mmCIF file of C-alpha atoms in Angstrom:
data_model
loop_
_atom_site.group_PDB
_atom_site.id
_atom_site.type_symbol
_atom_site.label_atom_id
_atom_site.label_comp_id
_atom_site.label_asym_id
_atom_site.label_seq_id
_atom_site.Cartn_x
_atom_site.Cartn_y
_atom_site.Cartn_z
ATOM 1 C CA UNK A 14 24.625 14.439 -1.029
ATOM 2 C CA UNK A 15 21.876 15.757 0.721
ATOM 3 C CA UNK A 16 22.327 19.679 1.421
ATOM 4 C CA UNK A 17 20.859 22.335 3.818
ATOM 5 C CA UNK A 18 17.404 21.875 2.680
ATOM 6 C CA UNK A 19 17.229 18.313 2.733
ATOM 7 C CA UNK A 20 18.920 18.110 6.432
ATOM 8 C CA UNK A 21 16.476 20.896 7.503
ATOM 9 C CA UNK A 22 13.510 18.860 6.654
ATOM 10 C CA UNK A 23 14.987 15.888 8.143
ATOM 11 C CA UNK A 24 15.398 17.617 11.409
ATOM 12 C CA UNK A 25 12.629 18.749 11.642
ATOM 13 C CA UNK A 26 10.361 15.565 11.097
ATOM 14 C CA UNK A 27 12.939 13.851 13.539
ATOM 15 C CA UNK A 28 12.113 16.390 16.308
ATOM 16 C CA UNK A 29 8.632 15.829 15.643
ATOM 17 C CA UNK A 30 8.891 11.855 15.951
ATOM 18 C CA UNK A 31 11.815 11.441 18.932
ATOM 19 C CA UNK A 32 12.351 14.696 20.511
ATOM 20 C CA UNK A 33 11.836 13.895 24.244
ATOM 21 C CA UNK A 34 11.705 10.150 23.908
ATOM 22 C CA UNK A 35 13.757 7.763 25.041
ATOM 23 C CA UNK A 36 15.962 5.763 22.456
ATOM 24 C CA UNK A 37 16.271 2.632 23.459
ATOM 25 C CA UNK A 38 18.350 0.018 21.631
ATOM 26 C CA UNK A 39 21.063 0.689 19.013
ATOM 27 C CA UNK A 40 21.369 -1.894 16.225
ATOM 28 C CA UNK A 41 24.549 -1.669 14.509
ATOM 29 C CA UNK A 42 24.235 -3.694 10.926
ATOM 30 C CA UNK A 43 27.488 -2.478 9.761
ATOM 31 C CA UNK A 44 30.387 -1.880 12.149
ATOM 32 C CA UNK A 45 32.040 -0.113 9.435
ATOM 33 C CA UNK A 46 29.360 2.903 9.982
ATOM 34 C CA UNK A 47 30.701 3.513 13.480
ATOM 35 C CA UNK A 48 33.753 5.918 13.669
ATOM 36 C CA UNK A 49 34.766 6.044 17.163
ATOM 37 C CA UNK A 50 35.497 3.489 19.968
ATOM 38 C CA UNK A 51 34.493 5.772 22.734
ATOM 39 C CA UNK A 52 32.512 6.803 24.427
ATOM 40 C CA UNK A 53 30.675 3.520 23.603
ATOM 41 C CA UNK A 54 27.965 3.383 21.332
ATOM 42 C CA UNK A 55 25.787 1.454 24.424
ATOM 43 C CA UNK A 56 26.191 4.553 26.509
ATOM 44 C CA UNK A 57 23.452 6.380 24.232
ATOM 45 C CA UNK A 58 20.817 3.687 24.719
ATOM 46 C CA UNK A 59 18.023 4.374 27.455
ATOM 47 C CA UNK A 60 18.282 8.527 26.963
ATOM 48 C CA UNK A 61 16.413 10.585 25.861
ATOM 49 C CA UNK A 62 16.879 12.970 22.990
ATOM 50 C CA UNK A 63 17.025 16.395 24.040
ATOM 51 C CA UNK A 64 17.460 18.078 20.954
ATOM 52 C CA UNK A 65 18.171 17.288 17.215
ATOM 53 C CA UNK A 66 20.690 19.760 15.527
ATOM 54 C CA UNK A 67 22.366 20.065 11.976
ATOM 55 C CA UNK A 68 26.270 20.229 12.137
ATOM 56 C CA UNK A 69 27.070 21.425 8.008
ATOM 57 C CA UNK A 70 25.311 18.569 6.489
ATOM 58 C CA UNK A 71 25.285 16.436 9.311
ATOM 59 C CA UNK A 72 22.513 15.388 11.692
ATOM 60 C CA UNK A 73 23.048 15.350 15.266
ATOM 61 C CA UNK A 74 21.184 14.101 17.903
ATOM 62 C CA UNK A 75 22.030 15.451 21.158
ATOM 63 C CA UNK A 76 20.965 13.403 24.576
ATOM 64 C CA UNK A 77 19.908 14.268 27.965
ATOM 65 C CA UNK A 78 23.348 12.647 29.212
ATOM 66 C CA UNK A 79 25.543 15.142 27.222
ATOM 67 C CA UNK A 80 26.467 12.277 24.135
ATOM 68 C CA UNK A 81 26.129 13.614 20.674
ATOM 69 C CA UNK A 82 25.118 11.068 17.663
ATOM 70 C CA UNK A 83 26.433 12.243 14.479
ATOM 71 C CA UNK A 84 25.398 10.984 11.289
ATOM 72 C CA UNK A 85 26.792 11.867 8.156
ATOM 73 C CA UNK A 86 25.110 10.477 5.327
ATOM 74 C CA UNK A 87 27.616 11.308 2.687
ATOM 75 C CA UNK A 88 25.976 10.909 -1.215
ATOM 76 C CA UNK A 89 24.006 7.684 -0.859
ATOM 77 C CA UNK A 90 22.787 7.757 2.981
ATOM 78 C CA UNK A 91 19.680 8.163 3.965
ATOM 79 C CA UNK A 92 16.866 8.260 6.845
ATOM 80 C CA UNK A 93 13.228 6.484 7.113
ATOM 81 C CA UNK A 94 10.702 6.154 9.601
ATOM 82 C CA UNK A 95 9.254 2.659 10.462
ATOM 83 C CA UNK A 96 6.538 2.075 12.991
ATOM 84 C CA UNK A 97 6.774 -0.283 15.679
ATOM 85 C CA UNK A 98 6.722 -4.019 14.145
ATOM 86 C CA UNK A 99 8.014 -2.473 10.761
ATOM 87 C CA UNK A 100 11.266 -4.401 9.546
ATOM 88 C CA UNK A 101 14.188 -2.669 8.038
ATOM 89 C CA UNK A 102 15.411 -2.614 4.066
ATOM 90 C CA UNK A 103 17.623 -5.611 3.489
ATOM 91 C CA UNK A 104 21.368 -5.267 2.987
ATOM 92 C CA UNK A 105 20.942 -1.389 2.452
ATOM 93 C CA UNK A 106 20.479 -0.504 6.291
ATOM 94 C CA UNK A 107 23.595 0.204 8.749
ATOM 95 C CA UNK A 108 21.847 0.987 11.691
ATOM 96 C CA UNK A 109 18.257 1.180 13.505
ATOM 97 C CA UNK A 110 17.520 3.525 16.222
ATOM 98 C CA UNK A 111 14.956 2.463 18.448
ATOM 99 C CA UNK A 112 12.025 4.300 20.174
ATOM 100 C CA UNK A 113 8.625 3.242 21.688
ATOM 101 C CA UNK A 114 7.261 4.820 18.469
ATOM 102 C CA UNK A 115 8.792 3.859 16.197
ATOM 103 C CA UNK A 116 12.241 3.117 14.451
ATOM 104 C CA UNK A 117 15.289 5.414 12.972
ATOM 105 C CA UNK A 118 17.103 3.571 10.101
ATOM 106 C CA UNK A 119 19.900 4.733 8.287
ATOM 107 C CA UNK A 120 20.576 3.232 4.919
ATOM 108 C CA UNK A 121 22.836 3.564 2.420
ATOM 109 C CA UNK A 122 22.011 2.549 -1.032
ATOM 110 C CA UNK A 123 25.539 1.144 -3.250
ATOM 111 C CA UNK A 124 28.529 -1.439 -2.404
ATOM 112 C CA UNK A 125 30.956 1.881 -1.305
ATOM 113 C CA UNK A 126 29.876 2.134 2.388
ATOM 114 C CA UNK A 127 30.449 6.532 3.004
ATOM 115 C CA UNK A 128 27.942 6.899 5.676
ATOM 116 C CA UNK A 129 29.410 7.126 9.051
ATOM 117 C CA UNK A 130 28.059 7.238 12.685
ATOM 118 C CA UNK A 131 30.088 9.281 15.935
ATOM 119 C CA UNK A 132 29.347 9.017 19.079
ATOM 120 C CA UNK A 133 30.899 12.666 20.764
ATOM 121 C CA UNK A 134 31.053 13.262 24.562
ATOM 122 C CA UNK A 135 30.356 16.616 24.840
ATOM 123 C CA UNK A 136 29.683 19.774 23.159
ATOM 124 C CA UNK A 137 33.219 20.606 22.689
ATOM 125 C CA UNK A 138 33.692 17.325 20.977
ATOM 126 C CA UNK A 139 30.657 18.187 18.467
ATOM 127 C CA UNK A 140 32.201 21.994 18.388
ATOM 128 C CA UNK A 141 35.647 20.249 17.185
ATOM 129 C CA UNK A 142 34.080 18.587 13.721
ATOM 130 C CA UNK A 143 32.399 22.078 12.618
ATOM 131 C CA UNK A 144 34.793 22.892 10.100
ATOM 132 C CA UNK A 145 33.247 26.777 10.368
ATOM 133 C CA UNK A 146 31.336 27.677 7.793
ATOM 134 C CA UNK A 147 28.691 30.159 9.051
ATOM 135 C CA UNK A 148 24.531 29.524 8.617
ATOM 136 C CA UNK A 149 24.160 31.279 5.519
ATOM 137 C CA UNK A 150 19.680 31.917 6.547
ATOM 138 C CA UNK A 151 21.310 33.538 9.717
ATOM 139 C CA UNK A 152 23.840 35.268 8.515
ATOM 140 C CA UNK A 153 23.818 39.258 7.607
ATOM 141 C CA UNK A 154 25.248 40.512 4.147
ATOM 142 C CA UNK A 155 28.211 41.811 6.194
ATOM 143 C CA UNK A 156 29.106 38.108 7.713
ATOM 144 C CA UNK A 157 28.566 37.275 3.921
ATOM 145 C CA UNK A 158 30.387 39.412 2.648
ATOM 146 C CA UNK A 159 33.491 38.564 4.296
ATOM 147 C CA UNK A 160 32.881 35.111 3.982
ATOM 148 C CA UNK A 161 32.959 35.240 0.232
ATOM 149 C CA UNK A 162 35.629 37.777 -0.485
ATOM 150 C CA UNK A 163 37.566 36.260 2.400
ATOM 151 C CA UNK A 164 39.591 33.659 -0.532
ATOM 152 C CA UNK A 165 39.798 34.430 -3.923
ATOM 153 C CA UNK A 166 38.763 31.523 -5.590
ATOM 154 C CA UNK A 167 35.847 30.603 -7.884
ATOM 155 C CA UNK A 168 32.326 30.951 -6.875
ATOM 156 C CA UNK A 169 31.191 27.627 -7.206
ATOM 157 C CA UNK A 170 34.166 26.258 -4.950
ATOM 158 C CA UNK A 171 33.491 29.414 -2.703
ATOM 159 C CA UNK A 172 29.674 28.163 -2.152
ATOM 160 C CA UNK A 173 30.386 24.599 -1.729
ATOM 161 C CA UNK A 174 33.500 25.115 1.016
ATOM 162 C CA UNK A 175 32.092 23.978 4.158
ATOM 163 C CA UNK A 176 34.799 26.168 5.717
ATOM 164 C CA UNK A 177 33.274 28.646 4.241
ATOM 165 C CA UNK A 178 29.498 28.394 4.486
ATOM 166 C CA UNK A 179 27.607 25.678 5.954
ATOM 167 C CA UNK A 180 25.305 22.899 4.091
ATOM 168 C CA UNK A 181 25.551 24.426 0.511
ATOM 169 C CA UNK A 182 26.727 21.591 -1.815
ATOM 170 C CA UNK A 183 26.261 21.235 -5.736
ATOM 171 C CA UNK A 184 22.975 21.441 -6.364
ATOM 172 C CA UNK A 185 22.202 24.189 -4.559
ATOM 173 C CA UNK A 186 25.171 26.369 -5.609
ATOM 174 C CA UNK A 187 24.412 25.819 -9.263
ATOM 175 C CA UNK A 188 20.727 27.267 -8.292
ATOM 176 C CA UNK A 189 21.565 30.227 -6.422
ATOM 177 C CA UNK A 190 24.010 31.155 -9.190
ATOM 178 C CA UNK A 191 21.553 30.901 -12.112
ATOM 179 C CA UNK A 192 19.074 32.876 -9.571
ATOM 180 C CA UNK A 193 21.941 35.622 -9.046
ATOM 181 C CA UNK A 194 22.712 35.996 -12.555
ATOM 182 C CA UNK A 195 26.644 35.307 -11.757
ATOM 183 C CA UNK A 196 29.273 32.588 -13.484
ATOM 184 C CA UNK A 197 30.034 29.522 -11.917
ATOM 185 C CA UNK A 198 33.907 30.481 -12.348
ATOM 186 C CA UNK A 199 33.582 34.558 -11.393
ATOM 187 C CA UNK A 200 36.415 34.767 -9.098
ATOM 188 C CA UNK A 201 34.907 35.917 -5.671
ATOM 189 C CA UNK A 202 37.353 38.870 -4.689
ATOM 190 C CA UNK A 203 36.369 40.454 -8.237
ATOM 191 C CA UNK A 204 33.045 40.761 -6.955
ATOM 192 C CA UNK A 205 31.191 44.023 -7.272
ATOM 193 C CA UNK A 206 29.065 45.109 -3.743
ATOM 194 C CA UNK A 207 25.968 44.865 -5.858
ATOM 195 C CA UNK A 208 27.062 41.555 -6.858
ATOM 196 C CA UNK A 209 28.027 40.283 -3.224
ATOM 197 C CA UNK A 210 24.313 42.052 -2.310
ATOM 198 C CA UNK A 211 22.643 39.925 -5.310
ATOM 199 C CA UNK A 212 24.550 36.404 -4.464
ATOM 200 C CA UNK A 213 23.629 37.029 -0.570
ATOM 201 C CA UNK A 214 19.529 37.284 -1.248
ATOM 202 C CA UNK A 215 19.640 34.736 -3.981
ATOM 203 C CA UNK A 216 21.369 32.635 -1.565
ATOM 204 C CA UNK A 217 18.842 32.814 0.853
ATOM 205 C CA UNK A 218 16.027 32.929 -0.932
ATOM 206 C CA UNK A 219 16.828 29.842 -2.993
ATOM 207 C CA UNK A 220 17.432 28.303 0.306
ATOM 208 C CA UNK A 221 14.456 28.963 2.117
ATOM 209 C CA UNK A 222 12.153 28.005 -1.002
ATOM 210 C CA UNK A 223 13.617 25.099 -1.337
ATOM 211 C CA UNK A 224 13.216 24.499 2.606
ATOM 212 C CA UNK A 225 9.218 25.128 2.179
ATOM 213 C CA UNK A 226 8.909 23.038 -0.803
ATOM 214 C CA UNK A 227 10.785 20.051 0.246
ATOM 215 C CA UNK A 228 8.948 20.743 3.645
ATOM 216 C CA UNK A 229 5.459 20.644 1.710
ATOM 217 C CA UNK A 230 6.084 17.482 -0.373
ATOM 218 C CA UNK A 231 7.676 15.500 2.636
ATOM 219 C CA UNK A 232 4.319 15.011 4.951
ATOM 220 C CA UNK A 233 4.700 12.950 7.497
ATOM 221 C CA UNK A 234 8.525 11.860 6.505
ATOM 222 C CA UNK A 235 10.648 12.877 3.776
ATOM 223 C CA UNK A 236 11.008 9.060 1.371
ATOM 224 C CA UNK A 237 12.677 10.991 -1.652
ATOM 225 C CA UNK A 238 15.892 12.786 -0.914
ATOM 226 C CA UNK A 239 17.498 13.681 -4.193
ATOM 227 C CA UNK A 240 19.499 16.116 -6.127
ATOM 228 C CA UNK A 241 17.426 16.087 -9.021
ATOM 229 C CA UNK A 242 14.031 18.023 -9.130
ATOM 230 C CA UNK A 243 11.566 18.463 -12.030
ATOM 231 C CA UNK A 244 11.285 22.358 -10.239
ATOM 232 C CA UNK A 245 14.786 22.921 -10.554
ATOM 233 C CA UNK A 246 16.119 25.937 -13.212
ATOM 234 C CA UNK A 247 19.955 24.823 -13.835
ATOM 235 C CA UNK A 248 20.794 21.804 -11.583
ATOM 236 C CA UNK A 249 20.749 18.445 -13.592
ATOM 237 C CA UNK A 250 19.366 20.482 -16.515
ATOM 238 C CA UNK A 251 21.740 19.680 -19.519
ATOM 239 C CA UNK A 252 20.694 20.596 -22.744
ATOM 240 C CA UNK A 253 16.641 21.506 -21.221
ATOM 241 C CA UNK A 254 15.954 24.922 -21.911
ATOM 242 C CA UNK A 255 16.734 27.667 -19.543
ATOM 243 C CA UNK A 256 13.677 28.964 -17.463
ATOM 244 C CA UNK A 257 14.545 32.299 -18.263
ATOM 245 C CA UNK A 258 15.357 32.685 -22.080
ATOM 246 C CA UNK A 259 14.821 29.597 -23.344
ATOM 247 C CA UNK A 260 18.598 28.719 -24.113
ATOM 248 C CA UNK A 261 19.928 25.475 -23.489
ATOM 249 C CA UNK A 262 21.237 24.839 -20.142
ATOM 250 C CA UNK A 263 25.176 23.969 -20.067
ATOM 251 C CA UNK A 264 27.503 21.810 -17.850
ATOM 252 C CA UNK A 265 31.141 21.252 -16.791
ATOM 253 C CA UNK A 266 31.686 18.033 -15.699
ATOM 254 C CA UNK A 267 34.555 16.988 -12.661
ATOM 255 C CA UNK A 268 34.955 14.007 -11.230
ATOM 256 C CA UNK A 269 31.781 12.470 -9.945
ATOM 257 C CA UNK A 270 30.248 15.642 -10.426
ATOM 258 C CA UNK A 271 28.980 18.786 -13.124
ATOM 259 C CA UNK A 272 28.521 22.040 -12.709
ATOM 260 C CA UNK A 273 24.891 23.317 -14.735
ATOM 261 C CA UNK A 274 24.572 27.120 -16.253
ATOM 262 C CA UNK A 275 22.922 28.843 -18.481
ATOM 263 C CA UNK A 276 25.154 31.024 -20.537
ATOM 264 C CA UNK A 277 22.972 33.291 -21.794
ATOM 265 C CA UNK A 278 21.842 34.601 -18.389
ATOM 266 C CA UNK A 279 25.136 34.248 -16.526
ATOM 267 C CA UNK A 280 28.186 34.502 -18.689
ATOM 268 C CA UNK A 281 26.922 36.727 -21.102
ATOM 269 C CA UNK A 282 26.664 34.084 -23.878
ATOM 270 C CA UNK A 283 29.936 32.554 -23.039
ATOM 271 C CA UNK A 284 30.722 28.704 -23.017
ATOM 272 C CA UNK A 285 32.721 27.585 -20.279
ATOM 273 C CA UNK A 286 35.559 25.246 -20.986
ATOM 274 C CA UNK A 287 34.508 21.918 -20.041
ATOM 275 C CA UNK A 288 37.457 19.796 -19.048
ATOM 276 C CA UNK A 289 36.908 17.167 -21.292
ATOM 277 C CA UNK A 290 34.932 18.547 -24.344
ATOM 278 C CA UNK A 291 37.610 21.073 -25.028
ATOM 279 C CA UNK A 292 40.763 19.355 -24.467
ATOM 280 C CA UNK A 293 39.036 16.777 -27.008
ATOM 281 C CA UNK A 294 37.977 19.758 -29.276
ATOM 282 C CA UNK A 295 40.397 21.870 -29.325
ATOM 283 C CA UNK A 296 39.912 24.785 -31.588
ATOM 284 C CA UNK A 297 36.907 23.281 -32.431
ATOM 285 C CA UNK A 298 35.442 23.947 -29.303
ATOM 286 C CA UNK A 299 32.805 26.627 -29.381
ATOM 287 C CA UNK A 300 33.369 29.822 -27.516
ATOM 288 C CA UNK A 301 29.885 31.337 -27.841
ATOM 289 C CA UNK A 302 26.457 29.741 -26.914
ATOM 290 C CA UNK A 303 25.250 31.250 -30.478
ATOM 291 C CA UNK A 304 27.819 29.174 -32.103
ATOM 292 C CA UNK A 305 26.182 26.009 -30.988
ATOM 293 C CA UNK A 306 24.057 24.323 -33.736
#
């Protein structure tokens, strides 16, 4: 799912490209996409955009008429940029938005269609779907502070609660954990202060580098949004060597999803129980990163 850093660079090639123009037509490939019945979707064509905003990791595009667009692109949606004339992906686009410059298109690649569209009449409406997590680049150590001792739960989850902070998923958590040196599963009210103080700049700074490089590789329009990058130390990592030390980067997998550590840099040489290796292992199971041959 694309994160803070991906939604940042999307914003900020869509201000360039329909900022202050006027989007015209609306088509809707997929009524499925569309989540509310009013106000109508046809109530947004002929206005101009008067801003473009990021709502968690959600883009909004707010028009001169007060209407909000929402657009959630969930783990498979995307955005691209066609120029006038230009015609849209096959059976992977929902929606086009129109503009005298060009074209909008959201697509979603996969059968499961995730990616929705709402159309909000007014601020408070948009202010309603922020589930609160603050701006973690705007935010002061104190704001972060309380924000990650506020429930004591692990890390990771802590990171990734849009409740808690806004547009940090699991790729990003998993780097600004290996970049603060702390466990995936250190529960966050055991925090030391010079731990909060280490989590809060590596937060940040992993953040904004990843804003700048994504930003630099992007040109005129982001095409590749994904959660795997070569420059990455941890995230989709397994087994690679660890930046750092050389030791074999480690996983626990969940659902549709893993978490990716190093143990030698942040549990002290510790494996971490993975869910499914261990309960299949048993005692066999390795404790220690040194025990793995």
């Amino acid at each position: 799912m694309p994160e803070l850093p991906d939604i940042t660079v999307y914003l900020e090639r869509l201000a360039e490209k329909v900022q202050g123009r006027v989007l015209q037509r609306v088509k809707l490939l997929n009524p499925f996409l569309l989540r509310t019945a009013l106000p109508p979707l046809s109530q947004a064509e002929g206005r101009k955009v008067a801003g473009v905003e990021r709502l968690g990791k959600r883009v909004v595009l707010a028009l001169d008429n007060g209407l909000f667009l929402v657009i959630h692109l969930m783990i498979a949606g995307r955005l691209r940029w066609l120029l006038p004339g230009g015609k849209p992906p096959g059976k992977i686009s929902l929606a086009v938005f129109e503009f005298d410059n060009g074209s909008v298109v959201l697509t979603e690649a996969g059968s499961k269609r995730r990616a929705s569209l709402h159309v909000l009449a007014d601020r408070a409406a948009l202010e309603a779907m922020d589930p609160g997590g603050i701006d973690v680049m705007a935010a002061t150590l104190a704001d972060f502070r309380e924000r990650i001792t506020r429930e004591n739960h692990t890390l990771k989850r802590v990171l990734t609660d849009p409740r808690l902070f806004s547009g940090i998923g699991n790729t990003y958590s998993d780097e600004i954990l290996f970049r603060a040196q702390l466990s995936p599963i250190q529960l966050s009210q055991k925090l030391q202060p010079e731990q909060i103080e280490r989590l809060f700049h590596a937060t940040q700074a992993v953040l904004q580098e990843w804003i700048a490089r994504l930003n630099e590789e992007a040109g005129d329009w982001t095409e590749k949004v994904t959660a795997f990058h070569p420059q990455m130390a941890v995230h989709g990592k397994y087994n690679q060597p660890c930046p750092v030390c050389g030791t074999p980067v480690q996983r626990i997998v969940y659902a549709d999803n893993e978490t990716n550590y190093c143990a030698r840099c942040q549990t002290g040489g510790k494996l971490l129980a993975d869910r499914a290796l261990s309960t299949l292992l048993h005692k066999s199971w390795p404790k220690n990163i040194d025990e793995l041959g």
